[in-house]
């Protein structure tokens, strides 16, 4: 809907999502999600949405969230949850996106908050952080999880041809750090060269027996794309 000229809203609309996933062998239900919500955009570029979801899950195997600590047993689960999102105008040098989710989660409760502030310092440099908090409570099995994820990202653009982006994330649940570095060189339209470095590091490898490797993964990727004119 496009409101009248005097309204502070630019547009608003309903939203409906339906997702069905089945097992390959007998086509029985694996996961079902129905989401109904509302999205709005103001004339000064504020965005907001609210969604209610109904979920049905059929677990054949144990869903492990944290090894030997937090898990969901096989079975059929039906639960509801709510998700809300607010974003300040991304036309400003500094803007924030806030997302929250609350409700049931299988046979427990879940509450999450995700905060993403971004600062466009100049036309060459953009900085941002990501903070995510998740709380899971399975009272019947006396299992709880409070997880914090903190990330820092940066994007440097020398010009339209060369850009460098990096992202570093720390996860308290797995005591690990993820690092990503990407260099993109675009000499001309249709030609792209990428150099990507990924690394996962365990800060507490002795939390399991036998001890985990210091690096959970490490990779260096070179990619070149060329577009042919036909």
mmCIF file of C-alpha atoms in Angstrom, residues 23 27 45 86 141 192 196 201 207:
data_model
loop_
_atom_site.group_PDB
_atom_site.id
_atom_site.type_symbol
_atom_site.label_atom_id
_atom_site.label_comp_id
_atom_site.label_asym_id
_atom_site.label_seq_id
_atom_site.Cartn_x
_atom_site.Cartn_y
_atom_site.Cartn_z
ATOM 1 C CA UNK A 23 12.950 -36.398 3.825
ATOM 2 C CA UNK A 27 8.913 -37.791 1.474
ATOM 3 C CA UNK A 45 14.003 5.642 5.023
ATOM 4 C CA UNK A 86 14.116 -2.089 12.819
ATOM 5 C CA UNK A 141 16.402 -31.330 30.554
ATOM 6 C CA UNK A 192 37.032 -9.922 -11.828
ATOM 7 C CA UNK A 196 40.033 -14.866 -0.472
ATOM 8 C CA UNK A 201 40.918 -20.879 15.045
ATOM 9 C CA UNK A 207 37.829 -28.398 25.869
#
